[in-house]
CSV table of C-alpha atoms and ligand atoms in Angstrom, one decimal:
chain,number,residue,atom,x,y,z
A,23,UNK,CA,110.5,89.2,93.5
A,24,UNK,CA,113.6,87.9,91.8
A,25,UNK,CA,116.7,86.7,93.3
A,26,UNK,CA,118.2,90.5,91.6
A,27,UNK,CA,115.6,92.1,93.6
A,28,UNK,CA,116.3,90.8,96.0
A,29,UNK,CA,119.8,91.0,96.1
A,30,UNK,CA,119.8,94.8,95.9
A,31,UNK,CA,116.7,94.9,98.7
A,32,UNK,CA,119.9,93.0,100.8
A,33,UNK,CA,122.2,95.3,99.7
A,34,UNK,CA,119.6,98.6,100.1
A,35,UNK,CA,118.7,97.1,104.0
A,36,UNK,CA,122.9,97.4,104.5
A,37,UNK,CA,123.6,100.7,103.1
A,38,UNK,CA,120.4,101.9,105.0
A,39,UNK,CA,122.3,100.5,108.8
A,40,UNK,CA,125.4,101.2,108.0
A,41,UNK,CA,124.2,105.2,107.9
A,42,UNK,CA,122.2,104.7,110.6
A,43,UNK,CA,124.2,103.6,112.8
A,44,UNK,CA,125.9,107.4,112.6
A,45,UNK,CA,122.8,109.6,111.7
A,46,UNK,CA,124.4,112.5,110.5
A,47,UNK,CA,127.6,111.4,109.8
A,48,UNK,CA,129.6,111.1,106.2
A,49,UNK,CA,130.1,107.9,104.6
A,50,UNK,CA,132.2,107.8,101.6
A,51,UNK,CA,130.9,106.1,98.6
A,52,UNK,CA,134.3,104.2,98.4
A,53,UNK,CA,133.7,103.1,102.4
A,54,UNK,CA,130.6,101.6,102.5
A,55,UNK,CA,131.4,100.0,98.6
A,56,UNK,CA,134.4,98.1,100.3
A,57,UNK,CA,131.8,97.7,103.9
A,58,UNK,CA,129.1,96.2,101.3
A,59,UNK,CA,132.0,94.0,99.0
A,60,UNK,CA,130.1,96.3,95.6
A,61,UNK,CA,131.3,98.9,93.4
A,62,UNK,CA,130.7,102.6,93.9
A,63,UNK,CA,128.8,103.1,90.7
A,64,UNK,CA,125.9,100.3,93.0
A,65,UNK,CA,126.3,102.0,95.9
A,66,UNK,CA,125.4,105.3,94.2
A,67,UNK,CA,122.3,103.3,92.0
A,68,UNK,CA,120.8,102.1,96.2
A,69,UNK,CA,120.9,105.1,97.7
A,70,UNK,CA,119.2,106.6,94.8
A,71,UNK,CA,116.5,103.9,95.4
A,72,UNK,CA,116.6,104.9,98.6
A,73,UNK,CA,115.7,107.9,98.4
A,74,UNK,CA,113.0,107.7,96.5
A,75,UNK,CA,111.4,105.6,99.0
A,76,UNK,CA,111.8,108.7,101.0
A,77,UNK,CA,114.6,108.3,102.8
A,78,UNK,CA,116.4,111.5,103.1
A,79,UNK,CA,119.9,111.3,102.5
A,80,UNK,CA,122.0,113.8,101.9
A,81,UNK,CA,124.8,113.7,100.1
A,82,UNK,CA,128.4,116.1,99.6
A,83,UNK,CA,131.7,116.2,97.3
A,84,UNK,CA,134.6,114.9,98.7
A,85,UNK,CA,132.6,113.5,102.0
A,86,UNK,CA,130.2,110.9,100.8
A,87,UNK,CA,125.9,110.6,101.8
A,88,UNK,CA,124.7,110.5,105.3
A,89,UNK,CA,121.3,110.2,106.3
A,90,UNK,CA,118.9,112.3,108.6
A,91,UNK,CA,117.2,111.0,111.7
A,92,UNK,CA,113.7,110.4,110.4
A,93,UNK,CA,110.7,109.0,112.3
A,94,UNK,CA,108.0,106.6,111.0
A,95,UNK,CA,109.4,105.6,107.5
A,96,UNK,CA,106.4,102.9,105.9
A,97,UNK,CA,107.9,101.0,103.4
A,98,UNK,CA,109.2,97.4,102.4
A,99,UNK,CA,112.6,98.1,104.3
A,100,UNK,CA,111.6,99.5,106.9
A,101,UNK,CA,109.0,96.2,107.6
A,102,UNK,CA,111.3,93.9,107.0
A,103,UNK,CA,114.0,95.3,108.9
A,104,UNK,CA,112.3,95.1,112.0
A,105,UNK,CA,111.3,91.3,110.6
A,106,UNK,CA,112.1,88.4,113.1
A,107,UNK,CA,111.1,85.5,110.8
A,108,UNK,CA,111.3,85.2,107.0
A,109,UNK,CA,108.9,87.2,104.7
A,110,UNK,CA,109.4,88.5,101.1
A,111,UNK,CA,107.4,92.0,101.8
A,112,UNK,CA,106.2,94.0,98.6
A,113,UNK,CA,105.7,97.7,99.4
A,114,UNK,CA,102.8,99.2,97.0
A,115,UNK,CA,101.6,102.6,97.1
A,116,UNK,CA,98.4,102.3,95.5
A,117,UNK,CA,97.1,98.9,95.0
A,118,UNK,CA,93.0,98.1,94.0
A,119,UNK,CA,93.5,95.3,96.6
A,120,UNK,CA,96.7,93.2,98.7
A,121,UNK,CA,94.3,90.2,98.0
A,122,UNK,CA,94.4,90.5,94.0
A,123,UNK,CA,98.1,91.6,94.1
A,124,UNK,CA,99.2,88.2,95.9
A,125,UNK,CA,96.5,86.2,94.2
A,126,UNK,CA,98.3,87.2,90.8
A,127,UNK,CA,101.4,86.9,92.7
A,128,UNK,CA,100.5,83.4,93.6
A,129,UNK,CA,99.2,82.5,90.4
A,130,UNK,CA,102.9,83.3,88.7
A,131,UNK,CA,104.3,80.8,91.6
A,132,UNK,CA,105.2,83.3,93.9
A,133,UNK,CA,106.6,82.0,97.1
A,134,UNK,CA,104.2,81.1,101.2
A,135,UNK,CA,105.8,84.4,103.3
A,136,UNK,CA,104.8,86.9,100.1
A,137,UNK,CA,103.1,90.0,101.2
A,138,UNK,CA,101.4,92.4,99.6
A,139,UNK,CA,101.8,95.9,101.8
A,140,UNK,CA,99.7,99.1,100.3
A,141,UNK,CA,99.4,102.3,101.5
A,142,UNK,CA,95.9,102.7,100.0
A,143,UNK,CA,93.7,100.4,98.1
A,144,UNK,CA,91.6,101.9,95.8
A,145,UNK,CA,88.7,98.5,96.1
A,146,UNK,CA,90.0,97.0,99.7
A,147,UNK,CA,87.1,94.5,99.7
A,148,UNK,CA,85.1,92.8,102.6
A,149,UNK,CA,83.7,89.1,102.4
A,150,UNK,CA,80.5,88.7,100.0
A,151,UNK,CA,81.5,91.1,97.9
A,152,UNK,CA,81.6,93.9,100.7
A,153,UNK,CA,83.9,97.1,100.7
A,154,UNK,CA,86.5,97.8,103.1
A,155,UNK,CA,87.8,101.5,103.2
A,156,UNK,CA,91.4,101.6,103.0
A,157,UNK,CA,92.1,105.5,103.2
A,158,UNK,CA,95.6,106.4,102.5
A,159,UNK,CA,97.9,105.7,105.3
A,160,UNK,CA,95.3,105.5,107.5
A,161,UNK,CA,95.9,101.5,108.3
A,162,UNK,CA,97.8,98.6,107.4
A,163,UNK,CA,96.5,97.2,105.0
A,164,UNK,CA,98.2,93.2,103.9
A,165,UNK,CA,97.7,90.3,102.2
A,166,UNK,CA,100.5,87.1,103.4
A,167,UNK,CA,100.6,83.7,100.9
A,168,UNK,CA,100.2,80.6,102.2
A,169,UNK,CA,100.9,77.7,100.2
A,170,UNK,CA,99.4,75.0,102.6
A,171,UNK,CA,100.4,71.4,103.8
A,172,UNK,CA,97.8,71.0,105.8
A,173,UNK,CA,94.7,69.7,105.2
A,174,UNK,CA,91.4,71.4,103.2
A,175,UNK,CA,89.6,70.8,106.5
A,176,UNK,CA,91.7,73.0,108.9
A,177,UNK,CA,91.4,76.2,105.5
A,178,UNK,CA,88.7,77.7,108.3
A,179,UNK,CA,91.6,77.9,111.1
A,180,UNK,CA,93.5,79.9,108.7
A,181,UNK,CA,91.1,82.9,109.9
A,182,UNK,CA,91.2,82.6,113.5
A,183,UNK,CA,94.3,82.0,113.2
A,184,UNK,CA,94.7,85.8,111.3
A,185,UNK,CA,92.6,86.9,114.3
A,186,UNK,CA,94.9,85.4,116.7
A,187,UNK,CA,97.6,87.6,115.7
A,188,UNK,CA,96.2,90.8,115.4
A,189,UNK,CA,94.8,90.3,119.5
A,190,UNK,CA,98.1,89.6,120.3
A,191,UNK,CA,98.9,92.2,118.7
A,192,UNK,CA,96.9,94.7,120.1
A,193,UNK,CA,97.0,93.0,123.4
A,194,UNK,CA,100.7,93.7,123.4
A,195,UNK,CA,100.0,97.9,122.0
A,196,UNK,CA,97.5,97.2,125.4
A,197,UNK,CA,94.1,97.7,123.9
A,198,UNK,CA,91.0,95.1,125.4
A,199,UNK,CA,90.6,93.6,122.0
A,200,UNK,CA,88.0,90.6,120.9
A,201,UNK,CA,87.2,88.5,118.4
A,202,UNK,CA,83.5,88.4,116.8
A,203,UNK,CA,83.3,85.1,114.9
A,204,UNK,CA,84.1,84.8,112.1
A,205,UNK,CA,86.7,87.4,111.4
A,206,UNK,CA,86.0,90.6,113.4
A,207,UNK,CA,88.2,92.5,115.6
A,208,UNK,CA,86.8,94.5,118.2
A,209,UNK,CA,88.0,97.3,120.7
A,210,UNK,CA,84.7,98.4,122.7
A,211,UNK,CA,82.4,96.7,120.6
A,212,UNK,CA,83.5,98.4,117.3
A,213,UNK,CA,85.4,97.4,114.5
A,214,UNK,CA,89.0,97.8,114.4
A,215,UNK,CA,90.4,95.1,111.9
A,216,UNK,CA,88.3,92.8,109.8
A,217,UNK,CA,90.1,89.7,107.6
A,218,UNK,CA,89.4,88.2,104.0
A,219,UNK,CA,90.7,84.8,103.6
A,220,UNK,CA,90.7,84.2,99.7
A,221,UNK,CA,91.4,80.5,98.4
A,222,UNK,CA,92.7,79.6,95.2
A,223,UNK,CA,92.2,75.9,93.7
A,224,UNK,CA,93.4,73.7,91.1
A,225,UNK,CA,90.9,70.8,90.4
A,226,UNK,CA,90.7,70.0,93.9
A,227,UNK,CA,93.8,70.5,95.4
A,228,UNK,CA,94.5,74.1,97.6
A,229,UNK,CA,97.3,75.7,95.5
A,230,UNK,CA,97.1,78.7,97.6
A,231,UNK,CA,95.6,81.0,100.8
A,232,UNK,CA,95.3,84.7,101.0
A,233,UNK,CA,95.2,86.4,104.5
A,234,UNK,CA,94.3,89.9,103.9
A,235,UNK,CA,94.3,92.0,107.0
A,236,UNK,CA,93.2,95.0,107.8
A,237,UNK,CA,93.9,97.9,110.6
A,238,UNK,CA,92.5,100.9,110.9
A,239,UNK,CA,95.2,103.1,112.9
A,240,UNK,CA,95.1,106.6,111.9
A,241,UNK,CA,91.4,107.5,111.3
A,242,UNK,CA,89.5,110.0,113.0
A,243,UNK,CA,85.7,109.6,113.2
A,244,UNK,CA,85.2,111.6,110.3
A,245,UNK,CA,87.8,109.5,108.2
A,246,UNK,CA,84.8,106.8,108.5
A,247,UNK,CA,81.7,108.9,107.7
A,248,UNK,CA,77.9,108.8,108.1
A,249,UNK,CA,78.0,105.5,107.4
A,250,UNK,CA,81.0,103.6,109.0
A,251,UNK,CA,81.2,106.3,112.3
A,252,UNK,CA,79.6,104.4,114.7
A,253,UNK,CA,80.3,101.4,114.4
A,254,UNK,CA,84.0,101.8,112.8
A,255,UNK,CA,87.0,102.7,115.2
A,256,UNK,CA,91.1,102.8,115.3
A,257,UNK,CA,94.2,102.7,117.6
A,258,UNK,CA,93.9,106.2,117.5
A,259,UNK,CA,90.7,106.5,118.1
A,260,UNK,CA,91.2,104.3,120.9
A,261,UNK,CA,94.3,105.8,122.3
A,262,UNK,CA,95.8,108.8,121.0
A,263,UNK,CA,99.9,108.3,120.6
A,264,UNK,CA,102.1,107.8,117.5
A,265,UNK,CA,102.2,104.0,116.3
A,266,UNK,CA,105.0,103.4,114.1
A,267,UNK,CA,103.5,101.7,111.2
A,268,UNK,CA,106.3,99.9,110.1
A,269,UNK,CA,106.5,98.2,113.4
A,270,UNK,CA,103.2,97.0,114.0
A,271,UNK,CA,103.2,95.6,110.0
A,272,UNK,CA,106.0,93.5,111.2
A,273,UNK,CA,104.9,92.2,113.8
A,274,UNK,CA,102.0,91.3,112.6
A,275,UNK,CA,103.8,89.6,109.7
A,276,UNK,CA,105.6,87.8,112.4
A,277,UNK,CA,102.5,86.2,114.7
A,278,UNK,CA,101.0,85.4,111.4
A,279,UNK,CA,103.8,83.4,110.2
A,280,UNK,CA,103.6,81.5,114.1
A,281,UNK,CA,99.9,80.8,114.1
A,282,UNK,CA,100.7,79.7,110.3
A,283,UNK,CA,103.1,77.5,111.7
A,284,UNK,CA,101.5,76.1,115.1
A,285,UNK,CA,98.3,74.8,111.7
A,286,UNK,CA,101.5,73.1,109.2
A,287,UNK,CA,102.4,71.2,112.6
A,288,UNK,CA,99.6,69.5,113.6
A,289,UNK,CA,98.4,71.6,115.9
A,290,UNK,CA,95.3,73.5,114.9
A,291,UNK,CA,93.9,72.9,118.7
A,292,UNK,CA,96.3,76.0,120.0
A,293,UNK,CA,94.7,78.0,117.0
A,294,UNK,CA,91.7,77.2,118.4
A,295,UNK,CA,92.6,77.7,122.7
A,296,UNK,CA,94.0,81.1,121.5
A,297,UNK,CA,91.1,82.1,119.8
A,298,UNK,CA,88.9,80.7,122.4
A,299,UNK,CA,90.6,83.1,124.9
A,300,UNK,CA,89.9,86.3,122.9
A,301,UNK,CA,86.6,85.0,121.7
A,302,UNK,CA,83.5,88.0,122.0
A,303,UNK,CA,81.0,85.5,121.0
A,304,UNK,CA,81.3,82.2,123.0
A,305,UNK,CA,78.9,82.3,125.8
A,306,UNK,CA,76.6,85.1,124.2
A,307,UNK,CA,73.4,85.2,123.4
A,308,UNK,CA,73.6,86.4,119.4
A,309,UNK,CA,71.0,86.8,116.6
A,310,UNK,CA,72.2,84.8,113.4
A,311,UNK,CA,70.7,83.1,110.7
A,312,UNK,CA,69.7,79.3,111.4
A,313,UNK,CA,69.0,77.6,107.9
A,314,UNK,CA,66.5,80.3,106.8
A,315,UNK,CA,65.6,82.1,109.4
A,316,UNK,CA,66.9,84.4,111.9
A,317,UNK,CA,66.9,83.7,115.6
A,318,UNK,CA,68.2,84.2,119.1
A,319,UNK,CA,70.5,81.7,119.8
A,320,UNK,CA,73.6,81.1,122.5
A,321,UNK,CA,77.3,80.6,121.4
A,322,UNK,CA,78.1,77.3,122.6
A,323,UNK,CA,81.6,76.8,120.6
A,324,UNK,CA,84.4,76.9,117.8
A,325,UNK,CA,84.6,73.7,115.6
A,326,UNK,CA,87.6,72.8,114.5
A,327,UNK,CA,86.9,74.1,110.7
A,328,UNK,CA,86.0,77.4,112.1
A,329,UNK,CA,81.7,76.4,112.4
A,330,UNK,CA,80.3,78.8,115.5
A,331,UNK,CA,78.1,75.8,117.1
A,332,UNK,CA,75.2,77.1,118.9
A,333,UNK,CA,72.0,75.7,120.8
A,334,UNK,CA,68.5,77.4,119.5
A,335,UNK,CA,65.7,77.8,121.7
A,336,UNK,CA,64.2,75.0,121.2
A,337,UNK,CA,67.3,73.2,122.2
A,338,UNK,CA,68.9,71.8,119.5
A,339,UNK,CA,72.7,72.4,118.9
A,340,UNK,CA,73.6,73.1,115.3
A,341,UNK,CA,77.0,74.6,113.9
A,342,UNK,CA,76.4,78.0,111.8
A,343,UNK,CA,79.0,77.8,109.1
A,344,UNK,CA,79.1,81.0,107.8
A,345,UNK,CA,77.5,84.2,108.1
A,346,UNK,CA,76.7,87.5,110.4
A,347,UNK,CA,76.0,87.5,113.8
A,348,UNK,CA,74.9,90.3,116.3
A,349,UNK,CA,75.8,90.3,119.2
A,350,UNK,CA,72.9,90.5,122.4
A,351,UNK,CA,73.1,92.9,125.3
A,352,UNK,CA,75.2,90.7,126.7
A,353,UNK,CA,77.6,91.3,124.2
B,407,BT5,C1,85.7,91.9,106.3
B,407,BT5,O1,84.7,92.0,105.6
B,407,BT5,O2,85.8,92.6,107.6
B,407,BT5,C2,87.6,92.0,106.1
B,407,BT5,C3,88.4,93.1,106.1
B,407,BT5,C4,89.3,92.6,105.4
B,407,BT5,C5,90.2,94.1,104.9
B,407,BT5,C6,91.8,93.1,104.3
B,407,BT5,S1,92.7,94.9,104.0
B,407,BT5,C7,94.2,94.3,103.2
B,407,BT5,C8,93.2,92.6,102.3
B,407,BT5,N1,92.8,93.7,100.9
B,407,BT5,C9,91.4,93.2,100.6
B,407,BT5,O3,91.2,93.7,99.9
B,407,BT5,N2,91.1,93.4,101.8
B,407,BT5,C10,92.0,92.6,103.1
B,407,BT5,P1,84.1,91.6,106.1
B,407,BT5,O4,83.6,91.3,107.9
B,407,BT5,O5,82.6,91.7,105.2
B,407,BT5,O6,83.2,93.6,106.5
B,407,BT5,C11,82.8,94.5,105.5
B,407,BT5,C12,81.7,95.3,106.9
B,407,BT5,O7,82.5,96.2,106.7
B,407,BT5,C13,81.9,96.8,105.4
B,407,BT5,O8,80.7,96.1,104.8
B,407,BT5,C14,81.4,97.7,106.4
B,407,BT5,O9,80.5,98.1,106.9
B,407,BT5,C15,82.8,97.5,107.5
B,407,BT5,N3,83.8,98.0,107.1
B,407,BT5,C16,84.3,98.6,105.7
B,407,BT5,N4,85.3,99.2,106.0
B,407,BT5,C17,85.7,98.9,107.5
B,407,BT5,C18,86.4,99.9,108.3
B,407,BT5,N5,88.1,100.5,107.4
B,407,BT5,N6,86.7,99.4,109.3
B,407,BT5,C19,85.6,98.9,110.1
B,407,BT5,N7,84.8,98.7,109.2
B,407,BT5,C20,84.7,98.8,107.8
């Protein structure tokens, strides 16, 4: 976002705040311009942009502008308005993958805290070339850019930080959510959220890390299709209420910022502690690939680099760096 873009966003936010302070009441262009220290034509221009973002703003000759009260508007301003931390939110109606969007922005030099949020992803990505179903308006599809100051050895903690942020949000929404190593967030044994972390290197130095989070919100069982319906869930399926996407997205960004800050302060062990408190994996029997073959093991602990420490049937203890696990009967 250029300086000019961010200035005009700031003006839009202030116009919005003013109009929303008395929905249904008219404010003249002159009055708004005076309050903000900008010209009437600048007000008019930003009002039109607000309209294009979905706000119902009426105008009447000699009266000015008035906004209709609206619920659940989901766009960059609504997310930014609710943020407690600083982030630069870029909202897209449609993109292939918000991770790709942020990677491109990172390569152009965007700052830490740049976040792409999309209403729809046409090629949402999971790990290892898998897909992430991201239908229009059905969930929160966002990616956050980091410019890591912490060591490469701590990179594994970024995904864990993302998982902690999601679990905290879900707990506050009243869900008993838990983490299945390494990146699945489950409610009642079904996947409600996935996290994909991608890293960009410049020779051996980490240039950027992109944390992509996909959180299912409004899907019905049919939305998931035959392939996913038995394994996936959404907040709406778990608890039928009216979720406000902008509030969910802004809280998620705030929590992500908080957990990432712990990493930057060298307090990675707090992320591990938090991850353990939400874990649905530790202490459980799991089925996974150890070395080159699949076997039943017991998940013992999580290492600082994010590896899962497991105990094999022959009693040996070994780390699993990446891969897939399946929870056993006790999971
Ligand atoms: C993940 O991969 O779980 C990471 C998903 C990350 C998605 C976010 S959305 C914003 C950002 N932009 C992107 O392009 N990606 C990130 P993995 O552990 O590999 O799981 C992928 C598997 O989950 C698929 O093979 C399906 O079986 C299943 N799946 C696909 N879409 C799903 C959905 N919406 N809900 C639950 N499960 C899903």
